[in-house]
Short mmCIF file of C-alpha atoms and ligand atoms in Angstrom, two decimals:
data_model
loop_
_atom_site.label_atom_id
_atom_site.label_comp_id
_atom_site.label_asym_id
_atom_site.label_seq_id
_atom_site.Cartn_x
_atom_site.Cartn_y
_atom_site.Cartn_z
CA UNK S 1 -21.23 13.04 -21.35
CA UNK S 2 -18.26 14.71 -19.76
CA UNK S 3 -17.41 16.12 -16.57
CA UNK S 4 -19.27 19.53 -16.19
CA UNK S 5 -16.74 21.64 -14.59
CA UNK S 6 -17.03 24.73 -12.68
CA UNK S 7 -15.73 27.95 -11.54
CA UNK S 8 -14.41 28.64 -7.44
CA UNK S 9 -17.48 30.47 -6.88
CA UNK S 10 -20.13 27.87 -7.40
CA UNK S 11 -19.37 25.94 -4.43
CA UNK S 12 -22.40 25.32 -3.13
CA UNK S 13 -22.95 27.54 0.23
CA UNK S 14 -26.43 26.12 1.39
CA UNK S 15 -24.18 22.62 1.49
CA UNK S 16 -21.15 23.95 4.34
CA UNK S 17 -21.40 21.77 7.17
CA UNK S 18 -19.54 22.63 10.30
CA UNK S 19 -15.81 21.58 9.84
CA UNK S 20 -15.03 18.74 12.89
CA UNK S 21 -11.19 17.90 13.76
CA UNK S 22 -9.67 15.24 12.22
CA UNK S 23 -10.32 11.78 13.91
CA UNK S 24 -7.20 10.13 16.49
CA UNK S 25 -5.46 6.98 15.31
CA UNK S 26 -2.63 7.57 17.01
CA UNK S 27 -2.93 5.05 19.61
CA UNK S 28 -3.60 2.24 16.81
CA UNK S 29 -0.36 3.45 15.42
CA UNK S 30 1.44 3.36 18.72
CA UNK S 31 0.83 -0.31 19.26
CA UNK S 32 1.85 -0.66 15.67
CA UNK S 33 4.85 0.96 16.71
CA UNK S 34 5.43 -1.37 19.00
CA UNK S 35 4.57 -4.17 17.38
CA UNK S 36 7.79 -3.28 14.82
CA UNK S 37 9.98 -2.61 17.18
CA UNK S 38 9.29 -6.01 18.49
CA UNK S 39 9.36 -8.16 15.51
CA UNK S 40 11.48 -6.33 13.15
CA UNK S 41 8.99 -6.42 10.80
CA UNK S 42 5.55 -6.24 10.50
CA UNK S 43 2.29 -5.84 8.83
CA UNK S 44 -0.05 -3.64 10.30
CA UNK S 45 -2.69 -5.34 12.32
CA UNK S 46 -6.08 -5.28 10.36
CA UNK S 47 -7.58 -3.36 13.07
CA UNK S 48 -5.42 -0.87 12.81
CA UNK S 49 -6.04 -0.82 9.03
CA UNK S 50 -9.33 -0.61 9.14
CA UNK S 51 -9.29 2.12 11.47
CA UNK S 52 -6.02 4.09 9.73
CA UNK S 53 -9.07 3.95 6.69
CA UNK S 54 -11.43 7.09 9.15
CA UNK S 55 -14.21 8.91 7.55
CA UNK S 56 -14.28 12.21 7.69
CA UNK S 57 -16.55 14.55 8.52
CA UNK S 58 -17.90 18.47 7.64
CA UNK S 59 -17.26 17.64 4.49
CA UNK S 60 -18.36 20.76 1.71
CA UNK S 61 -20.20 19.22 -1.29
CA UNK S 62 -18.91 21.41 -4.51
CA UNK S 63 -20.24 21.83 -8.27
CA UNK S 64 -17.17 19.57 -8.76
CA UNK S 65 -19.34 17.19 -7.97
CA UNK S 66 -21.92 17.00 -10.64
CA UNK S 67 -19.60 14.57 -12.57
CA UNK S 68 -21.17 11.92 -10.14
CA UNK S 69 -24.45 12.50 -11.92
CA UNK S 70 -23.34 13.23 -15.64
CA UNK S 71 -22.54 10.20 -16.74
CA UNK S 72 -18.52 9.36 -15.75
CA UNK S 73 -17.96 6.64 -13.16
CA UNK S 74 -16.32 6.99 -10.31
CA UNK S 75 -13.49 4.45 -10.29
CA UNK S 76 -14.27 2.14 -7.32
CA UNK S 77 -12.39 2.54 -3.65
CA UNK S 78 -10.43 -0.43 -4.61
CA UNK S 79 -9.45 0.55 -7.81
CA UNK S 80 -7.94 3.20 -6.55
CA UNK S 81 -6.41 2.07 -3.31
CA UNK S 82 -4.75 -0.61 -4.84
CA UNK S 83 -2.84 0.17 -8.54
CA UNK S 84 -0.45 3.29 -7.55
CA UNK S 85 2.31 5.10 -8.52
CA UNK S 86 4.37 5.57 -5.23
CA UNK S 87 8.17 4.75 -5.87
CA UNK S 88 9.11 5.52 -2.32
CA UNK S 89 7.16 1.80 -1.65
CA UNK S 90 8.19 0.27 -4.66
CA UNK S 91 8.11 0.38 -9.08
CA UNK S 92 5.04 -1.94 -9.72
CA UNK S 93 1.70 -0.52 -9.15
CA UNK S 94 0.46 -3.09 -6.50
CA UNK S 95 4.02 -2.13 -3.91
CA UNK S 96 2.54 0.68 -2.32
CA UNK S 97 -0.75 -1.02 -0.93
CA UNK S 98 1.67 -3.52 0.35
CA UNK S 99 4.13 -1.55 1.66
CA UNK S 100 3.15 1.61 3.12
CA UNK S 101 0.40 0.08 5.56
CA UNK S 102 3.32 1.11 7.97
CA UNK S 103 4.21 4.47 7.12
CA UNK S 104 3.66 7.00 10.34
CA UNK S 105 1.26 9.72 9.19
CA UNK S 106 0.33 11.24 12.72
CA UNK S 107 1.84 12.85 14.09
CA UNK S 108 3.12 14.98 10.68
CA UNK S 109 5.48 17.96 9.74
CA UNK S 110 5.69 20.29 7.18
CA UNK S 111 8.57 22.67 6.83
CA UNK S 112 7.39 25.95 4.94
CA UNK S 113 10.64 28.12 4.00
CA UNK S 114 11.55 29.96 1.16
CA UNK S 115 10.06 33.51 0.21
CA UNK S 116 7.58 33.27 2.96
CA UNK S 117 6.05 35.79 5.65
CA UNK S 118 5.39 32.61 7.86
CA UNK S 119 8.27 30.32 7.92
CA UNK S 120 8.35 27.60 10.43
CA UNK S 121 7.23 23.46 11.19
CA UNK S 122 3.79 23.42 10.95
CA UNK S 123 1.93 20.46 12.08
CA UNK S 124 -0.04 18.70 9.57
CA UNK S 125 -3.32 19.42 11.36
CA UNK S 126 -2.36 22.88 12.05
CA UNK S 127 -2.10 23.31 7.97
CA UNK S 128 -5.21 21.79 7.75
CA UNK S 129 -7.69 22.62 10.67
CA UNK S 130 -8.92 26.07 9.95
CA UNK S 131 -9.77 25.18 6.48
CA UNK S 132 -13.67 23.70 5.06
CA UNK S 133 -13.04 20.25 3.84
CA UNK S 134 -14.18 20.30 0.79
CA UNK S 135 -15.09 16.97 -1.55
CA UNK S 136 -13.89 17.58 -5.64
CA UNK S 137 -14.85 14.73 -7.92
CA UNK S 138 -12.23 15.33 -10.26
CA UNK S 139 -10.49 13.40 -13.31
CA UNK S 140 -7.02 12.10 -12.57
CA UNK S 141 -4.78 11.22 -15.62
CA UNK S 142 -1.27 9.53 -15.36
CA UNK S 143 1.55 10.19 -18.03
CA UNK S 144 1.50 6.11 -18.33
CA UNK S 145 -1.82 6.85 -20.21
CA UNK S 146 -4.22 5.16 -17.62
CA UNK S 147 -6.95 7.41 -15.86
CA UNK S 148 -9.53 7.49 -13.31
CA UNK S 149 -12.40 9.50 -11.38
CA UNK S 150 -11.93 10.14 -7.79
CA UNK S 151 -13.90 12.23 -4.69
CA UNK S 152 -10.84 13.63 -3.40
CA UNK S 153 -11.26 15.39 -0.31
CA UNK S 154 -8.89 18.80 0.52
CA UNK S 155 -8.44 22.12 1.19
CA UNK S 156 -8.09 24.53 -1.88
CA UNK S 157 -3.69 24.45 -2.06
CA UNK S 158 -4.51 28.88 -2.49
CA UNK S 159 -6.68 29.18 0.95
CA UNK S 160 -3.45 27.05 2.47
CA UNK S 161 -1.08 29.44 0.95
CA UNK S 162 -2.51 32.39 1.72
CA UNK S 163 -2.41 32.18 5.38
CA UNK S 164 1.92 30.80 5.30
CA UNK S 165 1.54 34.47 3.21
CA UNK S 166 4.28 34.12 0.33
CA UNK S 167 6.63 37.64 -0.28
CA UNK S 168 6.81 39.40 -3.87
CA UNK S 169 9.25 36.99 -4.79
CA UNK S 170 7.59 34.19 -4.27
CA UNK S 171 7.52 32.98 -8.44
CA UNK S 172 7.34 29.39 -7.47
CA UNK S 173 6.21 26.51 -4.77
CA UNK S 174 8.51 23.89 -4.43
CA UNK S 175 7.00 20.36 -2.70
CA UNK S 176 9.43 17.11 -1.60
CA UNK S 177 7.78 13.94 0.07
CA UNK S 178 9.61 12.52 2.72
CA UNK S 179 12.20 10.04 2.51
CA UNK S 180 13.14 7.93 5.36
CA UNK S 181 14.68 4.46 4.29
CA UNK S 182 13.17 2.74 7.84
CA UNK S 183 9.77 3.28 6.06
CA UNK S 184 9.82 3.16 2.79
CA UNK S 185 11.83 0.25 0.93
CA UNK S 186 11.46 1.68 -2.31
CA UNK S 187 13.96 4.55 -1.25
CA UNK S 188 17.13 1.99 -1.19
CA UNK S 189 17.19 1.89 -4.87
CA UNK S 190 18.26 5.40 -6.52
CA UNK S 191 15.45 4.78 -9.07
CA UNK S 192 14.69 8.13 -8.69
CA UNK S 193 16.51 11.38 -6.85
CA UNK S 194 14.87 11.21 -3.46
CA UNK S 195 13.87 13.46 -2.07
CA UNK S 196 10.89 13.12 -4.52
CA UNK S 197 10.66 16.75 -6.24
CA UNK S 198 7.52 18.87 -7.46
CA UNK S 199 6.73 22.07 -8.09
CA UNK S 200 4.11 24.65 -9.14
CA UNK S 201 4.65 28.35 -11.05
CA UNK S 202 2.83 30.65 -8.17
CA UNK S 203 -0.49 31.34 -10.40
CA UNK S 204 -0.89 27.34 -10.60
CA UNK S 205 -1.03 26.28 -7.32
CA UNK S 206 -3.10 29.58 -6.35
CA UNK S 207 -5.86 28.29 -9.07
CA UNK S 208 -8.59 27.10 -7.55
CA UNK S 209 -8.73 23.78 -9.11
CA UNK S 210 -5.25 22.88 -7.02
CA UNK S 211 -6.62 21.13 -4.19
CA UNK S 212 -4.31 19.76 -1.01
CA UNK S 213 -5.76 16.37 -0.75
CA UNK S 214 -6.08 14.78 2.83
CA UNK S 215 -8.80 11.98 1.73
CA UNK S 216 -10.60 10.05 -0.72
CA UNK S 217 -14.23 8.67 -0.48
CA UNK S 218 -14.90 10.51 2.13
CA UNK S 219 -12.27 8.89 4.05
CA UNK S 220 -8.87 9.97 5.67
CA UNK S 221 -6.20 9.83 2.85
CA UNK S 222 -4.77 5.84 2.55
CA UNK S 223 -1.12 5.55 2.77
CA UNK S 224 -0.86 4.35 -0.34
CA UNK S 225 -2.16 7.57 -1.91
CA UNK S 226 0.06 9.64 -0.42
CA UNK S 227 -1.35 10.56 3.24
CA UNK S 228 -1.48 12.61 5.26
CA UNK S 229 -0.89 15.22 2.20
CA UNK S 230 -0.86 15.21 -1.13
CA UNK S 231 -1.15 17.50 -4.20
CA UNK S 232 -3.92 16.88 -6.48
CA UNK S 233 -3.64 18.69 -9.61
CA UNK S 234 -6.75 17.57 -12.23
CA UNK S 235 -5.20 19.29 -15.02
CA UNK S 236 -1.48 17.95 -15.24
CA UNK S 237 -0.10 14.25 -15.85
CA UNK S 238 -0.44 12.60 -12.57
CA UNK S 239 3.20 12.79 -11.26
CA UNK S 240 3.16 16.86 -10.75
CA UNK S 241 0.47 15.53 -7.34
CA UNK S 242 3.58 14.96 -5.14
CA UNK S 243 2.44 12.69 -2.26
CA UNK S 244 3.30 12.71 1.59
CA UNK S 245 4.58 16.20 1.79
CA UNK S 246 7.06 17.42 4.42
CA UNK S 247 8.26 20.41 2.61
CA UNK S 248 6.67 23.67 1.17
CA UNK S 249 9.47 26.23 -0.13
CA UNK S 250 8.85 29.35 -1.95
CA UNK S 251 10.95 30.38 -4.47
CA UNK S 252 11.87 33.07 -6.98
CA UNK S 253 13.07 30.65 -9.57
CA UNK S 254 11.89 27.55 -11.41
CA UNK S 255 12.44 24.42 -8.84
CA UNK S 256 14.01 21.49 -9.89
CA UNK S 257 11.24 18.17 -10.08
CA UNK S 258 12.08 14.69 -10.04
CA UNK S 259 10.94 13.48 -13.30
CA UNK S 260 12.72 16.54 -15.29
CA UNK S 261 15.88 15.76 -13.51
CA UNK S 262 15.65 11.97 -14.38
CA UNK S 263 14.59 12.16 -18.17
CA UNK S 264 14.01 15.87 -19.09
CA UNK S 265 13.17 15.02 -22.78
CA UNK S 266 9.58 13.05 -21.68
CA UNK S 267 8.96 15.16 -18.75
CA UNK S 268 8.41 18.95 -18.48
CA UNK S 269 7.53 21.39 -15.71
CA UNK S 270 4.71 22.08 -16.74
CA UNK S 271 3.57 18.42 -17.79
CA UNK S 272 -0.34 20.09 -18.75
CA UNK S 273 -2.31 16.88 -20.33
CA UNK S 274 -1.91 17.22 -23.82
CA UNK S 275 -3.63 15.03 -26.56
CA UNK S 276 -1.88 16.79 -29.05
CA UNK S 277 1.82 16.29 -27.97
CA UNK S 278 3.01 12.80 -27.63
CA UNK S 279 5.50 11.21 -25.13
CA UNK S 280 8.67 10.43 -26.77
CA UNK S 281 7.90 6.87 -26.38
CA UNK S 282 4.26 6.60 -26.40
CA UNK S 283 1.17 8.95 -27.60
CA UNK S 284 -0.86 10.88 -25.58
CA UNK S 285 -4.27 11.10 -27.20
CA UNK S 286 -5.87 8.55 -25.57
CA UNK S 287 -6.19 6.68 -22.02
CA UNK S 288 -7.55 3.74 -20.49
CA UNK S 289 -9.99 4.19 -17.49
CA UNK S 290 -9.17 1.98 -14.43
CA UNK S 291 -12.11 -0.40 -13.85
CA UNK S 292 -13.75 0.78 -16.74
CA UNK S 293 -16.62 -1.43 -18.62
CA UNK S 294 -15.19 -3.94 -20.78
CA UNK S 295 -16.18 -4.70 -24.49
CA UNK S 296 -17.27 -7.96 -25.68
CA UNK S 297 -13.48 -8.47 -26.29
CA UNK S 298 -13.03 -8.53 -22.45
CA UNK S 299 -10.69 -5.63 -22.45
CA UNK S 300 -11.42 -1.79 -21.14
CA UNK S 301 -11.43 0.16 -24.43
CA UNK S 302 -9.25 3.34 -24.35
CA UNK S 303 -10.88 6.96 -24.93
CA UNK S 304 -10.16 10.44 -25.91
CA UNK S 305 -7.60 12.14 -23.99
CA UNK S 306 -8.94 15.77 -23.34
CA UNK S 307 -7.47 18.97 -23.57
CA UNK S 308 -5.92 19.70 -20.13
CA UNK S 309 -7.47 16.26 -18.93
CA UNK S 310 -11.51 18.99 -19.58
CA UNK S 311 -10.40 21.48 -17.46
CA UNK S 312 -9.59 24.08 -20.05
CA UNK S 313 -12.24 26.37 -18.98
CA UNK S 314 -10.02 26.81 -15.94
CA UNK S 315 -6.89 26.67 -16.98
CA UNK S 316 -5.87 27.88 -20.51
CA UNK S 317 -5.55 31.46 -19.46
CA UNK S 318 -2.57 30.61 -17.42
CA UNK S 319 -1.23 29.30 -20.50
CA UNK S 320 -2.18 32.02 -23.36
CA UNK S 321 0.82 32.73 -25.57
CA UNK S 322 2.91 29.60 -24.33
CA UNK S 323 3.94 27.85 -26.86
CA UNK S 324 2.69 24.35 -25.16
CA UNK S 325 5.35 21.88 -27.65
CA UNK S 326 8.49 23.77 -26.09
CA UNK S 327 6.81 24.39 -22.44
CA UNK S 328 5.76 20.79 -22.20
N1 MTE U 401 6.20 11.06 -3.60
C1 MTE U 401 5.65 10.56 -4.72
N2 MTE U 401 4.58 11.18 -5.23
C2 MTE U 401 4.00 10.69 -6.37
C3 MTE U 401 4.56 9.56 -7.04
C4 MTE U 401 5.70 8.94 -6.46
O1 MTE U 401 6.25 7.95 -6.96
N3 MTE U 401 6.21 9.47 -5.29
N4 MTE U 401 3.99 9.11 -8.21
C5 MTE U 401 3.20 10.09 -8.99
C6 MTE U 401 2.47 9.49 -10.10
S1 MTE U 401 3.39 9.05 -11.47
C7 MTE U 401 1.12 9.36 -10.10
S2 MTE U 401 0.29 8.81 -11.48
C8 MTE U 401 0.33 9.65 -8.88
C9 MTE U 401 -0.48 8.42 -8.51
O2 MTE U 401 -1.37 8.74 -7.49
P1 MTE U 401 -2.34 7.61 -6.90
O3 MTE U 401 -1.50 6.44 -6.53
O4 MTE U 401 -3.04 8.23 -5.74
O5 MTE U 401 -3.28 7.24 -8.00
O6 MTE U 401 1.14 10.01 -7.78
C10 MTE U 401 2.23 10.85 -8.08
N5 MTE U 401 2.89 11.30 -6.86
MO1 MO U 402 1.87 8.85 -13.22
#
């Protein structure tokens, strides 16, 4: 059975739990700090890990949630904690568990400019603290044709908007991650344009499937995922969810995104998951879950790729009259 999705408005009230602050690490990270400075180089301490890995709490349950009880697995903790796309940390999928343990997450800044009534730094927790946490089991699919099922935990990206209050001209939302070579290793090779680039047409990232994602099982958001921020957005390849944001810009034209800029014949702005039009170098109809069961072959057999990864419902209408091959 698939993921039942669901419309804004059937988040489930009776479920809204107080919202409580956002839990301190910072001394942990302090002494790790420290413990760099000292040594050069450093792994985190496994205290500190453990604790950089706090659960949240006044967490809202959604209808999003019903795919834990119609039949898709989630894909375990580990699973997705450990095989990442994060070039920042490094190309192969098991860099960025190794080498973001490190990255400084708190405190955090976000520059918001552009076309926007409320300019300014904002401090990550002043983005975040006036907002219901809410939990959204959603579907994440990556361009590379692997997928998986995750309890993200975030703010709706519109209810964040709304209060930085965007002008008339405001067409776009432009995202970049951080770059900062002392922290990320990946950075030193121009494998990509850093920053790293992404960017949303206005009525995308005010859809209420966009979530800002500061968490995952319940759980603050592991480096290695893209903490303290990231995008999540269910319906696109998985490169449009930029990760570790420290800039929000509003703009009247189309923004520039990394993956465009480095091969703009496989990747598109809009980059909608799309069964029906193939990579140049691979198809797109199908995708392997991470973790999934294995057949008596010992391998994890791939499965239908849907339409807009089964969140048409949601998102078509943004689309109607778009020719999707061109605007791909
Ligand atoms: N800053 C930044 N964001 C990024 C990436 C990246 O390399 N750098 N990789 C993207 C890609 S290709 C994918 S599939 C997802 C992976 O997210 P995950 O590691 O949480 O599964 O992050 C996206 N966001
Ligand atoms: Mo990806």
């Amino acid at each position: 059975m698939l993921i039942r999705t669901a419309k804004a408005s059937d988040i489930l009230s009776s479920e809204i739990t107080p919202h409580s602050v956002f839990l301190r690490r910072r001394q942990c990270l302090r002494a790790a700090a420290f413990t760099f400075a000292a040594i050069g180089i450093g792994p985190y301490s496994l205290a500190c890990r453990a604790e950089a890995e706090q659960k949240l709490s006044g967490i809202v349950k959604t209808k999003w949630n019903e795919a834990r009880l119609s039949g898709e697995e989630l894909t375990s903790y580990d699973d997705v904690t450990s095989y990442n796309n994060f070039y920042e940390f490094g190309t192969s999928k098991s860099d960025p568990k190794r080498n973001a343990g490190g990255l400084q997450t708190k405190p955090w800044s976000v520059v918001v400019d552009g076309h926007v009534e409320n300019p300014g730094t904002y401090d990550f927790e002043d983005i975040i603290k006036r907002h219901k946490l809410e939990e959204r089991v959603y579907r994440f699919r990556c361009v590379e044709a692997w997928s998986m099922v995750v309890p993200w935990i975030g703010v709706p990206l519109a209810n964040i908007i709304r209060r930085m209050g965007p002008t008339g001209n405001a067409k776009y939302v432009a995202f970049e991650t951080l770059v900062d070579e002392s922290q990320m290793p990946g950075v030193r090779q121009k494998v990509l344009d850093w920053p790293y680039r992404e960017g949303l047409r206005m009525d995308e990232a005010m859809n209420p499937l966009t979530l800002m994602a500061v968490g995952l099982y319940g759980k603050e958001m592991p480096n290695q995922n893209g903490a303290p921020l990231r995008l999540i957005v269910p319906w696109k390849y998985g490169f449009k969810s930029i990760k570790s944001i420290v800039r929000i810009t509003f703009v009247d034209k189309q923004p520039m995104t990394s993956w465009n800029m480095s091969s703009g014949r496989e990747y598109g702005f809009y980059s909608n998951v799309n069964p029906s039009v193939d990579h140049p170098r691979w198809s797109q109809a199908k995708e392997r879950r991470l973790g999934g069961s294995t057949n008596v072959f010992g391998f994890i057999p791939k499965q239908p790729t849907l339409m807009f990864n089964g969140y048409k419902e949601e998102v078509a209408g943004m689309y109607a009259g778009m020719d999707l091959r061109e605007f791909y």
